[in-house]
């Protein structure tokens, strides 16, 4: 991260403890709101309306049932009306957000850099939990996140804006190239299509200088943990809920010009609300002003695609079936019968966004097959998010304890 834009604190010394306590409470409330984001965005639901309620019985939660952490403890992790269990994930997200807010304060103090760091944390937490549960990285979070990173660089000056722009562009293009090269080498999907948008988001907030360290740390940690889980449980990553069906094209990319719209396959209706009870009751406290706050009402997610954010923990096949159909890659602009002007319009879209490889098709129905994660698949998004937080929060410490060359690789400032 760049040096502070100001050496003086924005908070007077005597008010430091009071503002620190406020920041912790704010983090808990934001974390409670992020629980709503995690539960609703994959379902294509608004994160603003209706208010928090039990997905099992529809009980509307009172204000005292929405207090972060305390309500979960007081209710003994159950809905007050129907006694459906509330997952510990809710209190975990609240505590994690509060603690990371304090970690950002310790890293940046009461300076301007604290605000972009808090925004980045508030984006990475829901992206991580959504990717773990649904294997997707929704555009409704990554695309606004990229824009936020670029805008928040403006007060730092022209150099910071250039660094943020280069970070977003280089991160996106590097992972796009890795998608294609991985397919050419392994002849199957090597990276999830949503990963390049998450890397662009991290590059916009942390600049292009942090990208190599993020790639190194995420790959190393993901491979180690994936191989360990594979040895202990026989599966490198989490499984996908049986009713979590993809309803849009692979990679979650909007259809190209002149391309037919993609419709959900038969039986691909939205999961019932009973499914959400196994995750948690949406008893989340919304911070003041949520109705018009940072995250807008969410439209149905356009990143619900097979394999987004997925990578493999080993070189073996990623399909649980014994035989894997050969993957193909057909660029849209090479389709026969297209006039020249349409081909030219399709070229940039294809090079940047077209799914790699082609989606497998069912021989009997002719429809796109549902992607199911194999035992060696792991979602890569959580490891990218973790590496981004490590580079942002541990940069000075890395510079002190590691040799200069390695510290510079991992984003530490000498």
mmCIF file with all atom_site columns, N, CA and C in Angstrom, residues 20 26 266 280 394:
data_model
loop_
_atom_site.group_PDB
_atom_site.id
_atom_site.type_symbol
_atom_site.label_atom_id
_atom_site.label_alt_id
_atom_site.label_comp_id
_atom_site.label_asym_id
_atom_site.label_entity_id
_atom_site.label_seq_id
_atom_site.pdbx_PDB_ins_code
_atom_site.Cartn_x
_atom_site.Cartn_y
_atom_site.Cartn_z
_atom_site.occupancy
_atom_site.B_iso_or_equiv
_atom_site.pdbx_formal_charge
_atom_site.auth_seq_id
_atom_site.auth_comp_id
_atom_site.auth_asym_id
_atom_site.auth_atom_id
_atom_site.pdbx_PDB_model_num
ATOM 1  N N  . UNK A 1 20  ? -12.117 3.913   18.666  1.00 0.00 ? 20  UNK A N  1
ATOM 2  C CA . UNK A 1 20  ? -11.768 2.512   18.448  1.00 0.00 ? 20  UNK A CA 1
ATOM 3  C C  . UNK A 1 20  ? -12.937 1.603   18.813  1.00 0.00 ? 20  UNK A C  1
ATOM 4  N N  . UNK A 1 26  ? -19.107 -0.812  14.803  1.00 0.00 ? 26  UNK A N  1
ATOM 5  C CA . UNK A 1 26  ? -19.454 -0.646  13.398  1.00 0.00 ? 26  UNK A CA 1
ATOM 6  C C  . UNK A 1 26  ? -19.105 -1.911  12.614  1.00 0.00 ? 26  UNK A C  1
ATOM 7  N N  . UNK A 1 266 ? -34.487 -27.194 -17.200 1.00 0.00 ? 266 UNK A N  1
ATOM 8  C CA . UNK A 1 266 ? -35.660 -27.677 -16.486 1.00 0.00 ? 266 UNK A CA 1
ATOM 9  C C  . UNK A 1 266 ? -35.262 -28.141 -15.099 1.00 0.00 ? 266 UNK A C  1
ATOM 10 N N  . UNK A 1 280 ? -28.428 -20.469 8.010   1.00 0.00 ? 280 UNK A N  1
ATOM 11 C CA . UNK A 1 280 ? -28.699 -19.617 9.159   1.00 0.00 ? 280 UNK A CA 1
ATOM 12 C C  . UNK A 1 280 ? -29.996 -18.868 8.969   1.00 0.00 ? 280 UNK A C  1
ATOM 13 N N  . UNK A 1 394 ? -0.092  -7.064  6.513   1.00 0.00 ? 394 UNK A N  1
ATOM 14 C CA . UNK A 1 394 ? 1.195   -7.529  7.040   1.00 0.00 ? 394 UNK A CA 1
ATOM 15 C C  . UNK A 1 394 ? 2.385   -6.986  6.253   1.00 0.00 ? 394 UNK A C  1
#
